Tab-separated table of C-alpha atoms and ligand atoms in Angstrom:
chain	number	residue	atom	x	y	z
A	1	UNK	CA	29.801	-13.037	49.771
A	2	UNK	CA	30.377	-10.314	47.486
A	3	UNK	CA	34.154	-8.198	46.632
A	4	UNK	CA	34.057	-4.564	47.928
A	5	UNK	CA	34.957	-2.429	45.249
A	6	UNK	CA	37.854	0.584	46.198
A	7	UNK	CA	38.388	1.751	42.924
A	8	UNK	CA	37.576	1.398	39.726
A	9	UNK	CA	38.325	-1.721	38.451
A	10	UNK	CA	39.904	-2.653	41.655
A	11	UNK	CA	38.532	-4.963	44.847
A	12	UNK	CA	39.238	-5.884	48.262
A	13	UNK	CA	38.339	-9.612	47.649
A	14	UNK	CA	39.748	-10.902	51.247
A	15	UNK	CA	38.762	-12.908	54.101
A	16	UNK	CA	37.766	-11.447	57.780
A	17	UNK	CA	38.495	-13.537	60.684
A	18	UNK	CA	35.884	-12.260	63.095
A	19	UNK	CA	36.982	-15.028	65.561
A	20	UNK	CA	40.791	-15.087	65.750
A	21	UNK	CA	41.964	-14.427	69.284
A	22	UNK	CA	45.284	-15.098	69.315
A	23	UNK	CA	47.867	-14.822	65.772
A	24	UNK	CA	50.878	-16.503	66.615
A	25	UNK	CA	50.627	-15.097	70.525
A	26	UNK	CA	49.915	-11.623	69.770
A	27	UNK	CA	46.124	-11.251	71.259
A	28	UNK	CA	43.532	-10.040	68.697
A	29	UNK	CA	40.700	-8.772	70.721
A	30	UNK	CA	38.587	-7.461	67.332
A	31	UNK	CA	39.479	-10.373	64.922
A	32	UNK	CA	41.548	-9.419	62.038
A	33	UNK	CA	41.448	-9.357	58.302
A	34	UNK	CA	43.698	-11.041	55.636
A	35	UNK	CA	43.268	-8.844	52.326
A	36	UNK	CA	43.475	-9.805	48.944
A	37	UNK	CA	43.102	-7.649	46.130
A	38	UNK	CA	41.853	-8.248	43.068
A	39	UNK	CA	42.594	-5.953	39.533
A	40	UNK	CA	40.585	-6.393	36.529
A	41	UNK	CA	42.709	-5.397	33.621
A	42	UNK	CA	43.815	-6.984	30.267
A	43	UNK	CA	45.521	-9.140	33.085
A	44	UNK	CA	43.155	-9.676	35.399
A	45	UNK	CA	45.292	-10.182	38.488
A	46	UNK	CA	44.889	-11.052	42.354
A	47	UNK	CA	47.506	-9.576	44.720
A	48	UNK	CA	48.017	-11.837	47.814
A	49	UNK	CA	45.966	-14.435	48.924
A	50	UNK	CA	44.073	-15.488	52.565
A	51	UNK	CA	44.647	-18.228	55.545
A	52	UNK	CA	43.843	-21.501	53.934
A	53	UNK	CA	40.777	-21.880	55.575
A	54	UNK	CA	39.728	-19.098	54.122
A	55	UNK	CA	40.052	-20.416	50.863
A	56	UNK	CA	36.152	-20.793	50.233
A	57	UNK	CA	35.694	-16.756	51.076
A	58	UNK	CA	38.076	-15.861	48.821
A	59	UNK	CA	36.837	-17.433	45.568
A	60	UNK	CA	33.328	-16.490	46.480
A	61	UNK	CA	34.487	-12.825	46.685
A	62	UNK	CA	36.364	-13.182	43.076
A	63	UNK	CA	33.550	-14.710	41.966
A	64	UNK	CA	31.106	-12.042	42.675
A	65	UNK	CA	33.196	-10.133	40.379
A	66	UNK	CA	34.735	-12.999	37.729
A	67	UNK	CA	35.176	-16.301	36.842
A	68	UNK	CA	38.110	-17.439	39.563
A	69	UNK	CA	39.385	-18.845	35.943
A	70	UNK	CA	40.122	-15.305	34.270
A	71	UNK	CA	42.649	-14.829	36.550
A	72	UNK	CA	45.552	-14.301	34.775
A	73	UNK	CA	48.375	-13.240	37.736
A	74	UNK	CA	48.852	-13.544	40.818
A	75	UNK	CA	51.192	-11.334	43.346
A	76	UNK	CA	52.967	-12.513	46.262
A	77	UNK	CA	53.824	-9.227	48.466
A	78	UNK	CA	54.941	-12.359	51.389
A	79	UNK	CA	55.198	-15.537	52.284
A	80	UNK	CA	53.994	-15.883	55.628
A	81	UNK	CA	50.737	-17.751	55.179
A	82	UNK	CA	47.973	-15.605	56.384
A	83	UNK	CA	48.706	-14.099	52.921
A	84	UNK	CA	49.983	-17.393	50.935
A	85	UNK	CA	48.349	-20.406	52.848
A	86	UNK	CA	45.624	-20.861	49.936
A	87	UNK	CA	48.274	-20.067	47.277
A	88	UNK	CA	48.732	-23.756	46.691
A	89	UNK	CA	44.760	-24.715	46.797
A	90	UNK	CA	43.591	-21.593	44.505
A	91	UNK	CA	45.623	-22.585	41.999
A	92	UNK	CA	44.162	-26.089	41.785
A	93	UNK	CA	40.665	-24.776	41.847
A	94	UNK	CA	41.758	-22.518	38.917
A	95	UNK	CA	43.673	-25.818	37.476
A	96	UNK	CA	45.518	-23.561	35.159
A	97	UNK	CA	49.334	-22.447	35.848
A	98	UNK	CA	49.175	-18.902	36.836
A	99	UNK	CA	52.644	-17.555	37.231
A	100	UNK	CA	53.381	-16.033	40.739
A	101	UNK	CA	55.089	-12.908	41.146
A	102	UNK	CA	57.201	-12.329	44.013
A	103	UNK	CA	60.607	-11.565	45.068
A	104	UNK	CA	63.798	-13.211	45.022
A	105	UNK	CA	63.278	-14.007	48.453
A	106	UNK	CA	59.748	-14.826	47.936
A	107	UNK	CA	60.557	-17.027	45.363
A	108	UNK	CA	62.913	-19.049	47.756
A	109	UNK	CA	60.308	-18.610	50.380
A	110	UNK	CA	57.507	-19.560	49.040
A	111	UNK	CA	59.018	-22.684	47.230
A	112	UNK	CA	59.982	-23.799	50.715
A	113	UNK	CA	56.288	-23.909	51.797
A	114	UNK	CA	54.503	-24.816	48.615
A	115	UNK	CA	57.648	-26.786	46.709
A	116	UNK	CA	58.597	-26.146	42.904
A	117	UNK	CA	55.321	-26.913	41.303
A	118	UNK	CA	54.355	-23.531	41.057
A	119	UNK	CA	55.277	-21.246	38.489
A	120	UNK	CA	57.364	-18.629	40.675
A	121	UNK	CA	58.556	-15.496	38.446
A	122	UNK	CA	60.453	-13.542	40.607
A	123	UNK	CA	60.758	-9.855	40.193
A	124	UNK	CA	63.615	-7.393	40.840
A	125	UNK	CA	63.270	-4.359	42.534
A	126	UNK	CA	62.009	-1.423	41.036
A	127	UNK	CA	60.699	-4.111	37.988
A	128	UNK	CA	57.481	-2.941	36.773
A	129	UNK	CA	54.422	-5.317	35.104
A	130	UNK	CA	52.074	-4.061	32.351
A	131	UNK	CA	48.512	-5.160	33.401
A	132	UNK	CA	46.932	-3.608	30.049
A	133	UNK	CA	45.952	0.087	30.862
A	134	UNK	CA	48.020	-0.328	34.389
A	135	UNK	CA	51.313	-0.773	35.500
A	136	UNK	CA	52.187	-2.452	38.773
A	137	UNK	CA	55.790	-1.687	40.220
A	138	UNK	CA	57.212	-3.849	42.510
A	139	UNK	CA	59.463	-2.650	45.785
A	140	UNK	CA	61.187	-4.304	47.711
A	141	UNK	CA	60.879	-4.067	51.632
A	142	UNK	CA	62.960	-6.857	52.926
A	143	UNK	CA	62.459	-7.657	56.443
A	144	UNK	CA	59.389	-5.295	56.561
A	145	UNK	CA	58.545	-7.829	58.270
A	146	UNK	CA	60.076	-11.086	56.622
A	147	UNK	CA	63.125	-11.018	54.053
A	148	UNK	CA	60.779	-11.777	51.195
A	149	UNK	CA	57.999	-8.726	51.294
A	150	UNK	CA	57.593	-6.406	49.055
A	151	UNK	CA	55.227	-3.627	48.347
A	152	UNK	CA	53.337	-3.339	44.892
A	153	UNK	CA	52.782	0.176	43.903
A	154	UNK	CA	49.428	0.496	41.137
A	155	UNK	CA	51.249	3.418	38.868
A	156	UNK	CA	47.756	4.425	37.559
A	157	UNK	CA	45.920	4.644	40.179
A	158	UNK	CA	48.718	5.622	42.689
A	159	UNK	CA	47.571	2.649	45.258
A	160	UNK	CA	50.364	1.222	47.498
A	161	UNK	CA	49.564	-2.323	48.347
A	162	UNK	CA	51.899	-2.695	51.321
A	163	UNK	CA	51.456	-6.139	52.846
A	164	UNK	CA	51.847	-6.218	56.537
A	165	UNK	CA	53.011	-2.495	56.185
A	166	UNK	CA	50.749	0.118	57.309
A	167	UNK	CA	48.224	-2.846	58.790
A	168	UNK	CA	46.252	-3.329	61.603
A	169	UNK	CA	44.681	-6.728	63.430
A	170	UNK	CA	40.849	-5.385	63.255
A	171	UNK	CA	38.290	-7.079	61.813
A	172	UNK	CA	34.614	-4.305	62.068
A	173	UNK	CA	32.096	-3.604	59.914
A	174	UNK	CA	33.974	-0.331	58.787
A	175	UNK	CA	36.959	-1.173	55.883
A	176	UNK	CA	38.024	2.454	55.515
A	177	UNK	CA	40.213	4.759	57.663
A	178	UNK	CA	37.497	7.226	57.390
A	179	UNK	CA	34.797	5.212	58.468
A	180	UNK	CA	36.697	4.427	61.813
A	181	UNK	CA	38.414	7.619	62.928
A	182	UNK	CA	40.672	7.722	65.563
A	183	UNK	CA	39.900	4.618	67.512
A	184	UNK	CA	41.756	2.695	64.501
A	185	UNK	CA	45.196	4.266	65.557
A	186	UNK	CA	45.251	1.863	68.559
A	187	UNK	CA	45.309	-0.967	66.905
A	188	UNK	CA	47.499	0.161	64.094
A	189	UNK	CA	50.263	1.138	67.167
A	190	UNK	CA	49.741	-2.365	68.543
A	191	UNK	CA	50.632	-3.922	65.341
A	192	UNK	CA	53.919	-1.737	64.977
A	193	UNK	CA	55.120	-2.922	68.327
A	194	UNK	CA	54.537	-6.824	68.257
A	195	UNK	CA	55.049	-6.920	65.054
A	196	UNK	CA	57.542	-4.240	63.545
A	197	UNK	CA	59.161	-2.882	66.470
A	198	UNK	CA	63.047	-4.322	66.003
A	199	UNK	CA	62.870	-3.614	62.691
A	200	UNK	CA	62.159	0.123	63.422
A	201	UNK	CA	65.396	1.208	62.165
A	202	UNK	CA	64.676	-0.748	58.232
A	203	UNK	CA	61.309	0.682	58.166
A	204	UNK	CA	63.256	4.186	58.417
A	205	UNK	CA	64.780	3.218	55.574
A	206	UNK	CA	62.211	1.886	53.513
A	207	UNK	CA	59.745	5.218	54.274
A	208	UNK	CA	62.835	7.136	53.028
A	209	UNK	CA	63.186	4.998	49.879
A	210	UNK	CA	59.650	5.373	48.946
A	211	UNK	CA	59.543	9.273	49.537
A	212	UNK	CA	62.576	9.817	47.317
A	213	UNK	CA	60.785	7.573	44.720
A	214	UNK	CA	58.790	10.277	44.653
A	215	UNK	CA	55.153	8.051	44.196
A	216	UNK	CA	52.078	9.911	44.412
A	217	UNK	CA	49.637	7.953	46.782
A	218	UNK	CA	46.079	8.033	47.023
A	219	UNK	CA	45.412	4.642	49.244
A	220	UNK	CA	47.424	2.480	51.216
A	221	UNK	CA	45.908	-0.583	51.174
A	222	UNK	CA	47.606	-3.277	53.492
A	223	UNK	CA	46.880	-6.684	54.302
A	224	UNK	CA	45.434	-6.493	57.542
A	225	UNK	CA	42.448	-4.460	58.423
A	226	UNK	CA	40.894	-1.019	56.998
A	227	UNK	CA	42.412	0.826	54.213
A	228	UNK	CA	43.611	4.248	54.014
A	229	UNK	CA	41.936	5.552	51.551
A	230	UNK	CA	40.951	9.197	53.251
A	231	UNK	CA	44.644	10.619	55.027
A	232	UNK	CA	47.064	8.079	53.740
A	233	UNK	CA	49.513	10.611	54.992
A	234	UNK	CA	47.898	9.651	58.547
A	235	UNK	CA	49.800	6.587	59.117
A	236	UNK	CA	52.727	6.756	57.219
A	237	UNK	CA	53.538	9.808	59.507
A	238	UNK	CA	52.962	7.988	62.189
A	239	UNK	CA	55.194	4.641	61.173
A	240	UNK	CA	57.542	7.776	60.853
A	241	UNK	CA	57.221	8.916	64.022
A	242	UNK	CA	57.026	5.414	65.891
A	243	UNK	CA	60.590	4.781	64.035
A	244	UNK	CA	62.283	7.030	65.920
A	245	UNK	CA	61.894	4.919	69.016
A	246	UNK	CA	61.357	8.179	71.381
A	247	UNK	CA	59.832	7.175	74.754
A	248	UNK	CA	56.928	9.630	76.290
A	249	UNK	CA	59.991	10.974	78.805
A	250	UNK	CA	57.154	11.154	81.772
A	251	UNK	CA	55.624	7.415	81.051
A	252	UNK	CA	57.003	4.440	82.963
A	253	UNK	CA	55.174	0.531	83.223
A	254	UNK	CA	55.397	-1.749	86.386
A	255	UNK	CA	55.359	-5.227	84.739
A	256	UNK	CA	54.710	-7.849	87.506
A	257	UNK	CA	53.134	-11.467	88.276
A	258	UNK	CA	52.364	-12.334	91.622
A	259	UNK	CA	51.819	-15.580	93.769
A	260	UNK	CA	50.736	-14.453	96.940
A	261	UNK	CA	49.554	-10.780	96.235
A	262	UNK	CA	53.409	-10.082	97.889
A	263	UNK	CA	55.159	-9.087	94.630
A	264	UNK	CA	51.710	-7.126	93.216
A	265	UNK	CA	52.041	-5.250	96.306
A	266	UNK	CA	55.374	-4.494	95.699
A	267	UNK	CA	54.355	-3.291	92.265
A	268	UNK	CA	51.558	-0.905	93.000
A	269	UNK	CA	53.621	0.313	95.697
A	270	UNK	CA	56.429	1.279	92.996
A	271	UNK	CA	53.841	2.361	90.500
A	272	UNK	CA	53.063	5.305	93.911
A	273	UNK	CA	56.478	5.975	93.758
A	274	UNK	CA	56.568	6.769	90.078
A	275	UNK	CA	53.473	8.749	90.889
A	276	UNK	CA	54.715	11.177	93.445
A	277	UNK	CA	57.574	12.277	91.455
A	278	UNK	CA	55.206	13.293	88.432
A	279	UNK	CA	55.457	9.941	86.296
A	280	UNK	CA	52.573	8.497	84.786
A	281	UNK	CA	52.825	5.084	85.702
A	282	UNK	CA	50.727	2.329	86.084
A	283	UNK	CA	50.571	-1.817	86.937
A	284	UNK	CA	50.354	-4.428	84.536
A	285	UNK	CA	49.966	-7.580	85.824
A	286	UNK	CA	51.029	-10.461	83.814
A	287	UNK	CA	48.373	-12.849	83.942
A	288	UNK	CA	45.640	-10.105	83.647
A	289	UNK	CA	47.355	-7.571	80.731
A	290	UNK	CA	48.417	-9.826	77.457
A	291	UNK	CA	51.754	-10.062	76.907
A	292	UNK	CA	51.080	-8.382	73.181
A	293	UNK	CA	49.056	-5.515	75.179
A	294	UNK	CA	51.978	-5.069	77.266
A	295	UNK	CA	54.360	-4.583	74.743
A	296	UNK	CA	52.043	-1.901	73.265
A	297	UNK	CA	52.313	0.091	76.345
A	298	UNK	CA	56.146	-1.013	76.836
A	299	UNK	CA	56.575	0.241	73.425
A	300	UNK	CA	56.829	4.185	73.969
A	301	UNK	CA	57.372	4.148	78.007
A	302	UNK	CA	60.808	5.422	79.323
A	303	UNK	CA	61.060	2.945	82.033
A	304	UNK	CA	60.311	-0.746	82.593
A	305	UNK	CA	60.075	-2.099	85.805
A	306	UNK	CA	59.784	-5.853	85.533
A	307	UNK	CA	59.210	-7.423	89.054
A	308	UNK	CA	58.817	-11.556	89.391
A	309	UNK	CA	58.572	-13.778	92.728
A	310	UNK	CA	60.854	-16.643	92.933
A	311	UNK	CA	59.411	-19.986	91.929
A	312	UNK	CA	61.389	-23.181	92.205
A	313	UNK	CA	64.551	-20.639	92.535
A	314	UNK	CA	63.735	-19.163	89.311
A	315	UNK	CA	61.158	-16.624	87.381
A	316	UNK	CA	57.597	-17.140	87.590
A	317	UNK	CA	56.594	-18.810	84.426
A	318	UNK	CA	54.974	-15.647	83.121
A	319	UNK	CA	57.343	-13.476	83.525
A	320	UNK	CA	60.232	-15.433	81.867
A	321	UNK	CA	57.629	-15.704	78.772
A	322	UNK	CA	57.319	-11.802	78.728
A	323	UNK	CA	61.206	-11.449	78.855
A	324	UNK	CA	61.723	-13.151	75.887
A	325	UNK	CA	58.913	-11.815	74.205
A	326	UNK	CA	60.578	-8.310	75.048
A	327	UNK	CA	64.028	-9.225	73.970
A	328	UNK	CA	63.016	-10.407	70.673
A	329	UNK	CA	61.619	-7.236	69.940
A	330	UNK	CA	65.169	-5.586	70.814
A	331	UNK	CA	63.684	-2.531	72.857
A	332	UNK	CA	66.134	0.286	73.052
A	333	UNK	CA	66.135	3.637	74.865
A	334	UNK	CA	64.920	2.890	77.959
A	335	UNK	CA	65.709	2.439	81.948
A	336	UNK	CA	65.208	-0.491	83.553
A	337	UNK	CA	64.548	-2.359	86.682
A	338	UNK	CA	63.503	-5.200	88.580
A	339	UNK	CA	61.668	-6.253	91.740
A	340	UNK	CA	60.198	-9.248	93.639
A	341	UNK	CA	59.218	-11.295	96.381
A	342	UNK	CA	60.840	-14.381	97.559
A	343	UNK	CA	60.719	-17.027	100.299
A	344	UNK	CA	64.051	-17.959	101.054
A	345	UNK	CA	66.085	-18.352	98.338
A	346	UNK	CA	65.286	-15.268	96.346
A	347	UNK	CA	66.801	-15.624	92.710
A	348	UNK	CA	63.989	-13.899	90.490
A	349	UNK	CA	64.960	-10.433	90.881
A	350	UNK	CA	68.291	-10.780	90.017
A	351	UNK	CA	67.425	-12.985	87.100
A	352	UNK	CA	65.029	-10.122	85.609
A	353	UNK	CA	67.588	-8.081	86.166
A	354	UNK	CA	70.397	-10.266	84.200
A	355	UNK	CA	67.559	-10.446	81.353
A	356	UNK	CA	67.110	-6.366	81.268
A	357	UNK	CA	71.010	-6.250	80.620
A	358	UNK	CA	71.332	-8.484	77.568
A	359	UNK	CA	68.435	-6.594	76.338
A	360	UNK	CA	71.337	-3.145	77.021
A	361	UNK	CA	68.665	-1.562	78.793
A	362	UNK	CA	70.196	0.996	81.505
A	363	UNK	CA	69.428	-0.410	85.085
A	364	UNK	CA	69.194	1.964	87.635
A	365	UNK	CA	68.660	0.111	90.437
A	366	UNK	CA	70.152	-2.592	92.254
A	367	UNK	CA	67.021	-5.315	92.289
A	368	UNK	CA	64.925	-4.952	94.516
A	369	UNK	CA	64.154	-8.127	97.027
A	370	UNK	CA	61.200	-8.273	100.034
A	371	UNK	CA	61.406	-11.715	101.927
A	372	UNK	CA	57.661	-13.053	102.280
A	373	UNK	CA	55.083	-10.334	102.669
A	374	UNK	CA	56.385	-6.765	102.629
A	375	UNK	CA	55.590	-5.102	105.503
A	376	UNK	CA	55.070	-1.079	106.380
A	377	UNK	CA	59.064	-0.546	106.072
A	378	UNK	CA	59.387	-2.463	103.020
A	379	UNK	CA	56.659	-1.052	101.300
A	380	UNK	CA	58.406	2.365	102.360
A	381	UNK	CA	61.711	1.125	100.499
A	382	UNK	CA	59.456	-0.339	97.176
A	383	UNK	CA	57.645	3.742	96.935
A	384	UNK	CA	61.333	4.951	97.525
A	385	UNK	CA	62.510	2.826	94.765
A	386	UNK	CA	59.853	4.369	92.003
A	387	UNK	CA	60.960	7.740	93.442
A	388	UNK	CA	64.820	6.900	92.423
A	389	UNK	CA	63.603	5.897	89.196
A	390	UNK	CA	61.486	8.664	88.360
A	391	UNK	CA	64.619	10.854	88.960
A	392	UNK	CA	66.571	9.138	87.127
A	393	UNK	CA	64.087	9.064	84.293
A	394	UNK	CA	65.176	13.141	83.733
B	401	FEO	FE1	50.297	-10.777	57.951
B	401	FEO	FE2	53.653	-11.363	58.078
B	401	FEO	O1	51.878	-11.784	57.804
């Protein structure tokens, strides 16, 4: 396995998961990528590691380039251990004590995975290390997405290595924007909205930090999927944009799971609703859609329409798993509303509903209930109900 060069002196030495399908729940159709990257300078030094098992790919990528042993730092941009996991192992390999840059939060971090042993040298922000001929500055991007990451900006060759920043769960034979196009942009939204979405507000901050600081940059390089090496511009605008948390004002979702096709027909009959007053709506039915595939569409929609049947006197199991995947995320700026079926107790509805309000979404509707199987008249109602909430989408 040999290191893909991206600049002089500089390679993408990381690992590509072709088989991944799920990363801590969030479904990764394509795979992904963990990145590493290694610098070859008076201090030869590797920024961020791989997933343990991964291990064996990484040193055969350093060592299509140098002896593993040559390595004389190592950068921690985060903790979380598709980045760290073979922090620990490499360094036996090596058997020499590298130190370890990181953050002061990294530094805690990581010693609460990995223990003391290793020889941590955390770095304040805006600190700067002299490779030989290059200069690596460190800034820190705390909760971007843990309270330990930080980016590491190459002053020389004005690359941002941005961690989880910027990154995408794609793993193809292209490792360059440009070699992709468009159709990575998808995946790059996807990753904002399972993974950076309640944070929106700190990432504002952070993009505003690093434009006042002014950095020229050629390539982002993060640690998941292709590098943007072409339009860098591309996706920071983007992240910019996505920040802002504006819904598409004419885009609403019908989120549903069904036991007896009553509650999906409830849903599509909605989703008609929607339709006649102009709003592009559409299903998504819960054991069909991912819940991370959801999100992505939940992500910019003005309304949410989140519609369970009653099971056991309580939310279909499904649907209580998507709630609290949505609440974690802390969506904001949207209406809400809730539907089901029932037999003859009839809870779910309401508790949707009870769920949309912690979350401070705006309900517009009283839940909406159909005993059994809905018939002509309570379809009627369910089409009437997406036209109320189309209105009051304007
Ligand atoms: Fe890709 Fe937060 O780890």
């Amino acid at each position: 396995m040999k290191a893909l060069k991206i600049a002089e002196g500089i390679y993408d030495v990381g690992a590509t998961d072709w088989n991944v399908r799920d990363f801590h729940g969030y479904s990764t159709e394509n795979g992904s990528t963990y990145n590493a990257f290694l610098i070859i300078d008076e201090k030869v030094t590797l920024i961020d590691t791989v997933k343990v098992d991964f291990l064996d790919q990484l040193m055969a990528k350093i060592s299509s380039v140098i002896d593993p042993a040559k390595i004389d730092y190592i950068v921690s941009n985060h903790t979380e251990m598709d980045h760290s996991g073979a922090l620990p192992r490499l360094l036996h390999r090596i058997g020499k004590d590298i130190p370890v840059f990181c953050s002061k939060m990294g530094h805690k971090n990581l010693a609460s995975h990995f223990g003391q042993k290793i020889n941590y040298r955390p770095v304040a922000d805006g600190e700067e290390l002299c490779l030989g001929k290059r200069t690596l500055k460190f800034i820190e991007t705390r909760m971007i997405h843990w309270p330990d990451s930080m980016f590491s900006y190459l002053v020389e060759d004005k690359i941002l290595f941005s961690s989880d920043g910027f990154g995408q769960h794609y793993a193809g034979p292209e490792r360059f924007d440009d070699e992709i196009g468009e159709a990575i942009m998808p995946y790059a939204k996807k990753y904002f909205a399972n993974i950076l979405w309640l944070y929106a507000p700190l990432i504002k901050g952070v993009l505003n930090k690093v434009r006042e600081l002014n950095l020229p940059i050629e390539m982002i390089c993060p640690d998941h999927g292709v590098l943007w090496r072409q339009n860098p511009a591309k996706i920071v605008e983007a992240y910019t944009r996505w920040c802002d948390l504006q819904p598409q004002p004419d885009k609403a979702l019908v989120i549903y799971d069904t036991m007896w096709h009553s509650t999906e027909a409830m849903a599509e009959a909605i989703v008609a609703g929607l339709a006649a007053e102009g709003v592009s709506a559409k299903p998504m039915h819960l054991r069909t859609c991912h819940r991370s595939d959801v999100v992505t569409e939940a992500f910019d929609a003005k309304a949410l329409v989140i519609g369970s049947p009653t099971l056991n006197n309580g939310l279909f199991p499904t649907v209580a798993d998507f709630l609290t995947y949505l609440k974690g995320l802390k969506p904001k700026n949207k209406l809400a509303a809730s539907f089901g079926s029932f037999g003859w107790s009839g809870e779910a509805a309401k508790l949707v509903e009870d769920e949309l309000k912690t979350m401070g979404l705006h309900l517009s509707e009283d839940p909406l209930k159909i005993q059994y199987v809905p018939n002509r008249e309570g379809l009627e109602k369910c089409f009437e109900f997406g036209r109320r909430i189309a209105r009051a989408m304007r």
